Amino acid sequence: MLYQRSSQLFAEAEQVIPGGVNSPVRAFRAVGGTPIFVKEAKGAYLYDEDGNKLIDYINSWGPMILGHAYEPVVNAVIERAKKGTSFGMPTALETEIAKLAVAMVPNIDKIRFVNSGTEACMSAIRLARGYTKRDKIIKFAGCYHGHSDSFLIQAGSGAVTFGTPNSPGVTQGTAKDTLLATYNDLQNVTDLFAANVNEIAAIIIEPVAGNMGCIPPAQGFLEGLRKLCDDNGALLIFDEVMTGFRLAKGGAQELFNIKADIVAFGKVIGGGLPVGAFAARNEIMNYLAPLGPVYQAGTLSGNPLAMAAGLEMLKALNNDTAIFTRLEDKTAYLETGIRKELDKAGIIYTINRTGSMISVHFDASPVTDFKSAARGDNETFKKFFHGLLKEGVYIAPSAYETWFITDALSYDDLDATIDAVGKVAVTL
């Protein structure tokens, strides 16, 4: 495939945008080469500025669960735009999507919409601190909760890819209130509580990690975190920006039957537009202004375009009782095919999967946390990435990212992907 036009566009972008991109992982620094500039997308496919067609496995990093340019979402956005794009005032749409979200997700009574997953997680932490009147939080190495200062203390994904897990600009004062734990290590978390008695406001976790590849929780891990929070007066925050409305109608809470105290959403809830949200029980959410002392605001929060897109997406997921089974079946089919091709070529690998999230790690050992994810052979991953790209398959340009499966993928697409893996595997 040729990428002359993308190369030209990237060179132009570098003159006016830092690194030529508006989010670091897009720059291809982790895999080498020139980023691909997308012209349009439909269903399971991307069409780039050079006229190439690619089977898409990042799907805007998760939200395109029903495929790109999903018609009901597109039509809803068009119709709303005709009536005005933003008012900074309440609309009936906000209540409508809030009611639907609360009905779909267990253990929440109220929800507040913001503009991104970063905002949602940042607000959830502030709310937890205000509610508990404590300062410290526990996060897990390799989990990424956006670029708010509290979270850039050994973050995953882009921050790790570029070797700057402790970002300049984050103060020592902020860093001291963020305690780092090891994912899937319950004893480590227990020790942190013992060393910080009555100081920890909350644990925040991706219930299925997606920013060090897909890493599922070990059996009993989430249950153990729930008990530790209960025993120590702390809140359990699920960052479901990736997993919410993707792993099940009610997200990871439903899938694992674990009750979180606060849940952060993004991705799917916006139908592809910039949206985030956080939700909890009444007694916690009522601590938010204007009812309570914890301040959070946003001029564009709940804007009508995002609410229209999100409402159509949630309606579709709520009404289609078989979608999550279809997504899991397609992802399992893909996993089986990839395993067959990698085994045939004698490649050392590990595959992790939960629902419609999957990742390939080039290491023989189980990948259960950030340290084990970092052991993967990144040079092999680079060859794998570019090999698939040449075959018309687009996966995340980082070994520290999950793949996202969309319902728009056909089994022919999956077979084409498996065939591509087979062709690439013999070259690794």
Short mmCIF file of C-alpha atoms in Angstrom, two decimals:
data_model
loop_
_atom_site.label_atom_id
_atom_site.label_comp_id
_atom_site.label_asym_id
_atom_site.label_seq_id
_atom_site.Cartn_x
_atom_site.Cartn_y
_atom_site.Cartn_z
CA MET A 1 0.00 0.00 0.00
CA LEU A 2 1.14 3.53 -0.76
CA TYR A 3 0.85 6.37 1.74
CA GLN A 4 2.18 9.33 -0.24
CA ARG A 5 -0.76 11.59 0.59
CA SER A 6 -0.67 10.66 4.30
CA SER A 7 3.06 11.40 4.42
CA GLN A 8 2.47 14.80 2.85
CA LEU A 9 -0.36 15.61 5.25
CA PHE A 10 1.72 14.55 8.24
CA ALA A 11 4.60 16.78 7.17
CA GLU A 12 2.18 19.71 6.92
CA ALA A 13 0.62 18.88 10.32
CA GLU A 14 4.02 18.82 12.02
CA GLN A 15 4.45 22.48 11.16
CA VAL A 16 1.39 23.61 13.13
CA ILE A 17 0.49 20.77 15.57
CA PRO A 18 2.95 19.42 18.19
CA GLY A 19 4.26 16.15 16.79
CA GLY A 20 1.76 16.48 13.96
CA VAL A 21 -1.02 14.92 16.05
CA ASN A 22 -3.58 15.90 18.67
CA SER A 23 -3.07 12.73 20.73
CA PRO A 24 0.42 11.19 21.03
CA VAL A 25 -0.28 7.54 20.18
CA ARG A 26 -1.45 8.61 16.71
CA ALA A 27 2.08 9.69 15.79
CA PHE A 28 3.28 6.09 15.17
CA ARG A 29 6.41 6.75 17.27
CA ALA A 30 5.94 3.35 18.95
CA VAL A 31 5.88 1.42 15.68
CA GLY A 32 7.75 3.70 13.29
CA GLY A 33 6.59 5.01 9.97
CA THR A 34 4.10 7.69 9.06
CA PRO A 35 0.61 7.97 10.56
CA ILE A 36 -2.30 7.24 8.28
CA PHE A 37 -4.70 10.09 7.63
CA VAL A 38 -8.30 8.95 7.40
CA LYS A 39 -10.62 10.45 4.82
CA GLU A 40 -13.80 8.62 5.79
CA ALA A 41 -15.10 5.44 7.38
CA LYS A 42 -18.15 3.24 7.04
CA GLY A 43 -19.11 0.10 8.91
CA ALA A 44 -16.00 -1.95 9.66
CA TYR A 45 -13.74 -0.05 7.26
CA LEU A 46 -11.46 2.96 7.12
CA TYR A 47 -10.67 4.74 3.87
CA ASP A 48 -7.49 6.79 3.98
CA GLU A 49 -6.35 9.82 2.00
CA ASP A 50 -4.40 7.56 -0.39
CA GLY A 51 -7.49 5.55 -1.30
CA ASN A 52 -6.61 2.45 0.76
CA LYS A 53 -9.37 0.43 2.44
CA LEU A 54 -8.53 -0.97 5.89
CA ILE A 55 -10.38 -3.34 8.23
CA ASP A 56 -10.51 -1.35 11.46
CA TYR A 57 -9.77 -2.82 14.89
CA ILE A 58 -9.44 0.37 16.93
CA ASN A 59 -12.84 1.83 16.05
CA SER A 60 -11.98 5.27 17.41
CA TRP A 61 -10.57 3.47 20.47
CA GLY A 62 -13.85 1.81 21.28
CA PRO A 63 -17.00 3.84 20.66
CA MET A 64 -17.87 2.52 17.20
CA ILE A 65 -19.37 -0.62 18.64
CA LEU A 66 -21.97 -0.73 15.84
CA GLY A 67 -19.56 0.40 13.12
CA HIS A 68 -18.54 3.73 11.63
CA ALA A 69 -21.20 6.14 10.38
CA TYR A 70 -23.99 4.14 12.04
CA GLU A 71 -27.01 5.60 10.32
CA PRO A 72 -29.35 6.28 13.28
CA VAL A 73 -26.55 8.15 15.08
CA VAL A 74 -25.59 10.15 11.99
CA ASN A 75 -29.21 11.10 11.29
CA ALA A 76 -29.80 12.11 14.92
CA VAL A 77 -26.76 14.40 14.89
CA ILE A 78 -27.82 16.01 11.60
CA GLU A 79 -31.34 16.69 12.81
CA ARG A 80 -30.15 18.14 16.11
CA ALA A 81 -27.55 20.32 14.40
CA LYS A 82 -30.31 21.95 12.37
CA LYS A 83 -31.85 23.15 15.65
CA GLY A 84 -28.63 24.55 17.12
CA THR A 85 -25.37 22.99 18.22
CA SER A 86 -25.00 24.27 21.79
CA PHE A 87 -27.00 26.36 24.22
CA GLY A 88 -25.34 26.20 27.63
CA MET A 89 -28.85 25.53 28.93
CA PRO A 90 -30.78 22.36 29.86
CA THR A 91 -32.45 20.29 27.17
CA ALA A 92 -34.96 17.45 27.43
CA LEU A 93 -32.45 15.22 25.64
CA GLU A 94 -30.16 15.20 28.67
CA THR A 95 -32.88 13.79 30.90
CA GLU A 96 -33.88 11.23 28.29
CA ILE A 97 -30.40 9.75 27.89
CA ALA A 98 -29.81 9.97 31.65
CA LYS A 99 -32.94 7.91 32.34
CA LEU A 100 -31.89 5.29 29.81
CA ALA A 101 -28.33 5.04 31.14
CA VAL A 102 -29.54 4.70 34.73
CA ALA A 103 -31.99 2.00 33.66
CA MET A 104 -29.29 0.03 31.82
CA VAL A 105 -26.53 0.16 34.44
CA PRO A 106 -26.87 -1.50 37.87
CA ASN A 107 -26.24 0.36 41.13
CA ILE A 108 -26.51 3.95 39.88
CA ASP A 109 -29.27 6.46 40.60
CA LYS A 110 -27.96 9.61 38.96
CA ILE A 111 -25.51 10.46 36.20
CA ARG A 112 -23.78 13.64 35.12
CA PHE A 113 -22.48 14.18 31.60
CA VAL A 114 -19.14 15.76 30.77
CA ASN A 115 -17.08 16.02 27.59
CA SER A 116 -14.47 13.27 27.82
CA GLY A 117 -13.33 10.22 29.71
CA THR A 118 -10.59 12.32 31.28
CA GLU A 119 -13.19 14.72 32.68
CA ALA A 120 -15.31 11.83 33.91
CA CYS A 121 -12.46 10.19 35.85
CA MET A 122 -11.15 13.51 37.16
CA SER A 123 -14.62 14.42 38.43
CA ALA A 124 -15.15 10.98 39.95
CA ILE A 125 -11.96 11.36 41.97
CA ARG A 126 -12.91 14.84 43.17
CA LEU A 127 -16.35 13.56 44.17
CA ALA A 128 -14.84 10.61 46.04
CA ARG A 129 -12.46 12.88 47.93
CA GLY A 130 -15.25 15.30 48.80
CA TYR A 131 -17.59 12.54 49.91
CA THR A 132 -15.04 10.71 52.09
CA LYS A 133 -13.15 13.83 53.20
CA ARG A 134 -9.88 12.04 52.42
CA ASP A 135 -7.09 12.95 50.00
CA LYS A 136 -5.33 9.82 48.76
CA ILE A 137 -6.34 7.53 45.94
CA ILE A 138 -5.05 4.18 44.72
CA LYS A 139 -4.51 3.63 41.02
CA PHE A 140 -2.86 0.72 39.24
CA ALA A 141 0.35 0.87 37.25
CA GLY A 142 -0.54 0.56 33.58
CA CYS A 143 -4.13 1.73 33.95
CA TYR A 144 -4.87 4.98 32.14
CA HIS A 145 -7.65 7.26 33.34
CA GLY A 146 -6.98 10.29 31.17
CA HIS A 147 -4.36 13.00 31.42
CA SER A 148 -5.50 14.69 34.63
CA ASP A 149 -2.56 15.32 37.00
CA SER A 150 -3.71 12.76 39.57
CA PHE A 151 -3.48 9.95 37.03
CA LEU A 152 -0.17 10.62 35.29
CA ILE A 153 1.75 8.74 37.93
CA GLN A 154 3.04 5.82 35.87
CA ALA A 155 0.20 5.72 33.41
CA GLY A 156 -0.29 3.21 30.62
CA SER A 157 -0.82 3.55 26.88
CA GLY A 158 0.74 6.61 25.26
CA ALA A 159 2.57 7.80 28.35
CA VAL A 160 4.41 4.50 28.70
CA THR A 161 4.94 4.06 24.99
CA PHE A 162 6.98 7.24 24.89
CA GLY A 163 8.94 6.56 28.08
CA THR A 164 7.50 9.42 30.16
CA PRO A 165 5.28 7.72 32.72
CA ASN A 166 5.79 10.56 35.21
CA SER A 167 4.85 13.56 33.11
CA PRO A 168 6.57 16.90 33.67
CA GLY A 169 4.01 19.41 34.88
CA VAL A 170 2.60 17.08 37.53
CA THR A 171 3.57 18.47 40.92
CA GLN A 172 5.07 16.47 43.76
CA GLY A 173 2.16 17.61 45.90
CA THR A 174 -0.26 15.92 43.53
CA ALA A 175 1.88 12.84 43.13
CA LYS A 176 2.09 12.16 46.87
CA ASP A 177 -1.67 11.66 47.04
CA THR A 178 -1.68 9.00 44.32
CA LEU A 179 -0.66 5.55 45.56
CA LEU A 180 0.45 3.05 42.90
CA ALA A 181 -0.64 -0.57 43.09
CA THR A 182 0.01 -3.62 40.93
CA TYR A 183 -2.93 -4.81 38.86
CA ASN A 184 -4.25 -8.21 39.93
CA ASP A 185 -2.19 -8.12 43.17
CA LEU A 186 -4.65 -7.96 46.06
CA GLN A 187 -1.96 -8.21 48.73
CA ASN A 188 -0.27 -5.12 47.33
CA VAL A 189 -3.48 -3.14 47.71
CA THR A 190 -4.02 -4.53 51.20
CA ASP A 191 -0.55 -3.30 52.18
CA LEU A 192 -1.32 0.20 50.86
CA PHE A 193 -4.41 0.42 53.03
CA ALA A 194 -2.43 -0.77 56.05
CA ALA A 195 0.20 1.91 55.45
CA ASN A 196 -2.35 4.70 54.93
CA VAL A 197 -5.04 4.10 57.54
CA ASN A 198 -8.09 6.38 57.14
CA GLU A 199 -6.35 8.37 54.39
CA ILE A 200 -7.52 6.64 51.21
CA ALA A 201 -10.61 8.08 49.56
CA ALA A 202 -10.94 5.65 46.69
CA ILE A 203 -9.54 2.97 44.45
CA ILE A 204 -9.88 3.72 40.74
CA ILE A 205 -9.46 0.85 38.31
CA GLU A 206 -10.20 -0.25 34.77
CA PRO A 207 -12.15 -3.42 35.62
CA VAL A 208 -10.73 -4.83 32.41
CA ALA A 209 -7.52 -2.98 31.64
CA GLY A 210 -7.25 -1.71 28.08
CA ASN A 211 -4.17 0.47 28.17
CA MET A 212 -1.51 -2.18 28.65
CA GLY A 213 -3.23 -4.43 26.18
CA CYS A 214 -6.39 -6.19 27.24
CA ILE A 215 -5.84 -7.54 30.76
CA PRO A 216 -8.79 -9.16 32.53
CA PRO A 217 -9.10 -9.15 36.33
CA ALA A 218 -7.91 -12.32 38.05
CA GLN A 219 -10.58 -14.40 39.73
CA GLY A 220 -11.49 -12.79 43.05
CA PHE A 221 -9.50 -9.60 42.42
CA LEU A 222 -12.42 -7.21 41.93
CA GLU A 223 -14.31 -8.90 44.76
CA GLY A 224 -11.26 -8.37 46.97
CA LEU A 225 -11.09 -4.68 46.08
CA ARG A 226 -14.77 -4.31 46.91
CA LYS A 227 -14.19 -5.82 50.36
CA LEU A 228 -11.10 -3.70 51.03
CA CYS A 229 -13.06 -0.55 50.24
CA ASP A 230 -15.94 -1.64 52.46
CA ASP A 231 -13.61 -2.51 55.33
CA ASN A 232 -11.68 0.76 55.10
CA GLY A 233 -14.41 3.31 54.33
CA ALA A 234 -13.11 3.98 50.81
CA LEU A 235 -15.03 4.14 47.53
CA LEU A 236 -14.52 1.80 44.58
CA ILE A 237 -14.45 3.64 41.25
CA PHE A 238 -14.80 1.67 38.03
CA ASP A 239 -13.34 3.47 35.05
CA GLU A 240 -15.68 2.03 32.43
CA VAL A 241 -14.71 4.47 29.71
CA MET A 242 -13.80 1.43 27.61
CA THR A 243 -15.91 -1.33 29.15
CA GLY A 244 -19.13 0.57 29.74
CA PHE A 245 -21.93 -0.46 27.36
CA ARG A 246 -19.39 -2.67 25.55
CA LEU A 247 -18.86 -5.77 27.70
CA ALA A 248 -22.53 -5.93 28.66
CA LYS A 249 -25.54 -3.67 28.71
CA GLY A 250 -24.60 -2.71 32.27
CA GLY A 251 -20.86 -2.84 31.63
CA ALA A 252 -18.31 -4.55 33.85
CA GLN A 253 -20.52 -4.20 36.94
CA GLU A 254 -23.05 -6.47 35.25
CA LEU A 255 -20.49 -8.80 33.69
CA PHE A 256 -18.60 -9.47 36.93
CA ASN A 257 -21.50 -8.86 39.33
CA ILE A 258 -19.49 -6.32 41.31
CA LYS A 259 -21.01 -3.11 42.64
CA ALA A 260 -18.84 -0.02 42.21
CA ASP A 261 -19.54 3.16 44.16
CA ILE A 262 -18.82 5.52 41.25
CA VAL A 263 -18.65 4.62 37.57
CA ALA A 264 -17.00 6.68 34.84
CA PHE A 265 -18.15 6.37 31.24
CA GLY A 266 -17.01 7.55 27.82
CA LYS A 267 -16.49 6.11 24.33
CA VAL A 268 -19.70 4.19 23.55
CA ILE A 269 -21.95 6.53 25.55
CA GLY A 270 -21.26 9.31 23.03
CA GLY A 271 -21.82 7.30 19.88
CA GLY A 272 -18.54 8.65 18.53
CA LEU A 273 -18.87 12.24 19.71
CA PRO A 274 -16.85 13.67 22.62
CA VAL A 275 -18.78 12.60 25.71
CA GLY A 276 -18.02 11.31 29.17
CA ALA A 277 -20.13 10.78 32.25
CA PHE A 278 -19.89 9.68 35.85
CA ALA A 279 -22.61 8.10 37.94
CA ALA A 280 -23.30 6.79 41.43
CA ARG A 281 -25.95 6.27 44.08
CA ASN A 282 -28.02 9.24 45.26
CA GLU A 283 -26.13 9.81 48.49
CA ILE A 284 -22.85 10.20 46.59
CA MET A 285 -24.11 12.15 43.57
CA ASN A 286 -25.99 14.58 45.81
CA TYR A 287 -22.60 15.83 47.03
CA LEU A 288 -22.24 17.55 43.64
CA ALA A 289 -23.05 21.21 43.17
CA PRO A 290 -25.64 22.66 43.10
CA LEU A 291 -26.94 20.19 45.72
CA GLY A 292 -23.67 19.71 47.57
CA PRO A 293 -20.23 21.19 48.14
CA VAL A 294 -18.24 19.38 45.40
CA TYR A 295 -17.97 21.68 42.39
CA GLN A 296 -17.96 20.43 38.82
CA ALA A 297 -19.14 22.28 35.74
CA GLY A 298 -18.77 22.52 31.96
CA THR A 299 -20.24 24.84 29.36
CA LEU A 300 -20.51 22.10 26.75
CA SER A 301 -21.47 19.30 29.14
CA GLY A 302 -24.61 17.59 27.89
CA ASN A 303 -24.45 19.43 24.56
CA PRO A 304 -27.31 18.44 22.24
CA LEU A 305 -25.22 16.89 19.47
CA ALA A 306 -23.43 14.53 21.84
CA MET A 307 -26.65 13.70 23.68
CA ALA A 308 -28.45 12.93 20.42
CA ALA A 309 -25.65 10.62 19.28
CA GLY A 310 -25.38 8.90 22.64
CA LEU A 311 -29.10 8.39 22.97
CA GLU A 312 -29.36 6.60 19.62
CA MET A 313 -26.38 4.41 20.48
CA LEU A 314 -27.75 3.40 23.87
CA LYS A 315 -31.20 2.76 22.41
CA ALA A 316 -29.68 0.41 19.84
CA LEU A 317 -27.69 -1.48 22.47
CA ASN A 318 -30.62 -1.63 24.87
CA ASN A 319 -33.01 -2.97 22.25
CA ASP A 320 -30.70 -5.57 20.68
CA THR A 321 -30.70 -8.42 23.16
CA ALA A 322 -28.20 -10.50 21.18
CA ILE A 323 -25.53 -7.91 20.40
CA PHE A 324 -23.15 -8.69 23.25
CA THR A 325 -23.31 -12.40 22.44
CA ARG A 326 -22.57 -11.64 18.78
CA LEU A 327 -19.64 -9.45 19.72
CA GLU A 328 -18.17 -12.07 22.03
CA ASP A 329 -18.67 -14.81 19.43
CA LYS A 330 -16.89 -12.78 16.76
CA THR A 331 -14.00 -11.96 19.10
CA ALA A 332 -13.65 -15.60 20.14
CA TYR A 333 -13.65 -16.63 16.46
CA LEU A 334 -10.92 -14.10 15.75
CA GLU A 335 -8.86 -15.32 18.72
CA THR A 336 -9.11 -18.94 17.60
CA GLY A 337 -8.00 -18.03 14.08
CA ILE A 338 -5.08 -15.89 15.22
CA ARG A 339 -3.88 -18.62 17.58
CA LYS A 340 -3.96 -21.16 14.77
CA GLU A 341 -1.88 -18.99 12.46
CA LEU A 342 0.67 -17.95 15.09
CA ASP A 343 1.04 -21.55 16.28
CA LYS A 344 1.55 -22.71 12.69
CA ALA A 345 4.39 -20.20 12.28
CA GLY A 346 5.96 -21.10 15.64
CA ILE A 347 5.52 -17.61 17.07
CA ILE A 348 5.78 -17.08 20.83
CA TYR A 349 2.72 -15.16 22.02
CA THR A 350 -0.04 -14.69 24.57
CA ILE A 351 -3.59 -13.57 23.74
CA ASN A 352 -5.87 -11.94 26.30
CA ARG A 353 -9.58 -11.47 25.69
CA THR A 354 -12.69 -10.35 27.53
CA GLY A 355 -15.89 -9.92 25.55
CA SER A 356 -15.14 -7.75 22.52
CA MET A 357 -11.71 -6.62 23.77
CA ILE A 358 -8.62 -8.59 22.72
CA SER A 359 -4.86 -8.14 22.49
CA VAL A 360 -1.86 -10.08 21.20
CA HIS A 361 1.32 -9.99 23.32
CA PHE A 362 4.57 -11.38 21.96
CA ASP A 363 5.69 -13.16 25.10
CA ALA A 364 5.09 -16.71 26.34
CA SER A 365 4.28 -15.78 29.95
CA PRO A 366 0.80 -14.79 31.15
CA VAL A 367 0.15 -11.05 30.88
CA THR A 368 -1.57 -10.02 34.10
CA ASP A 369 -0.22 -6.55 34.93
CA PHE A 370 1.92 -3.73 33.57
CA LYS A 371 5.23 -5.42 34.36
CA SER A 372 4.31 -8.57 32.47
CA ALA A 373 2.85 -6.54 29.59
CA ALA A 374 6.13 -4.64 29.30
CA ARG A 375 8.03 -7.91 28.79
CA GLY A 376 6.53 -8.31 25.34
CA ASP A 377 8.78 -8.22 22.27
CA ASN A 378 8.07 -4.76 20.90
CA GLU A 379 10.25 -5.30 17.82
CA THR A 380 8.10 -8.25 16.83
CA PHE A 381 5.00 -6.17 17.48
CA LYS A 382 6.26 -3.44 15.15
CA LYS A 383 6.75 -5.98 12.35
CA PHE A 384 3.34 -7.46 13.12
CA PHE A 385 1.66 -4.04 12.99
CA HIS A 386 3.21 -2.99 9.70
CA GLY A 387 2.72 -6.41 8.19
CA LEU A 388 -1.00 -6.33 8.94
CA LEU A 389 -1.19 -2.77 7.65
CA LYS A 390 0.22 -3.87 4.30
CA GLU A 391 -2.46 -6.56 4.21
CA GLY A 392 -5.22 -4.00 4.82
CA VAL A 393 -5.76 -4.58 8.55
CA TYR A 394 -5.44 -1.68 11.00
CA ILE A 395 -4.73 -2.41 14.66
CA ALA A 396 -3.63 0.03 17.35
CA PRO A 397 -0.14 1.44 16.67
CA SER A 398 1.04 0.45 20.14
CA ALA A 399 1.63 -2.84 21.91
CA TYR A 400 -0.03 -1.31 24.98
CA GLU A 401 -3.53 -1.05 23.54
CA THR A 402 -6.48 -3.39 23.29
CA TRP A 403 -8.21 -4.10 19.99
CA PHE A 404 -11.94 -3.28 19.85
CA ILE A 405 -14.33 -5.48 17.89
CA THR A 406 -17.35 -3.93 16.21
CA ASP A 407 -20.60 -5.62 15.30
CA ALA A 408 -20.13 -4.30 11.76
CA LEU A 409 -17.32 -6.82 11.20
CA SER A 410 -18.51 -9.74 9.10
CA TYR A 411 -17.09 -13.24 9.36
CA ASP A 412 -15.55 -12.63 5.93
CA ASP A 413 -13.71 -9.67 7.49
CA LEU A 414 -12.56 -11.87 10.35
CA ASP A 415 -11.38 -14.55 7.93
CA ALA A 416 -9.50 -11.92 5.92
CA THR A 417 -7.85 -10.73 9.12
CA ILE A 418 -6.88 -14.27 10.12
CA ASP A 419 -5.44 -14.85 6.64
CA ALA A 420 -3.46 -11.63 6.98
CA VAL A 421 -2.09 -12.78 10.34
CA GLY A 422 -0.99 -16.03 8.67
CA LYS A 423 0.88 -14.17 5.92
CA VAL A 424 2.56 -11.85 8.40
CA ALA A 425 3.40 -14.58 10.94
CA VAL A 426 5.80 -16.37 8.59
CA THR A 427 7.80 -13.14 8.26
CA LEU A 428 8.21 -12.43 11.98
#
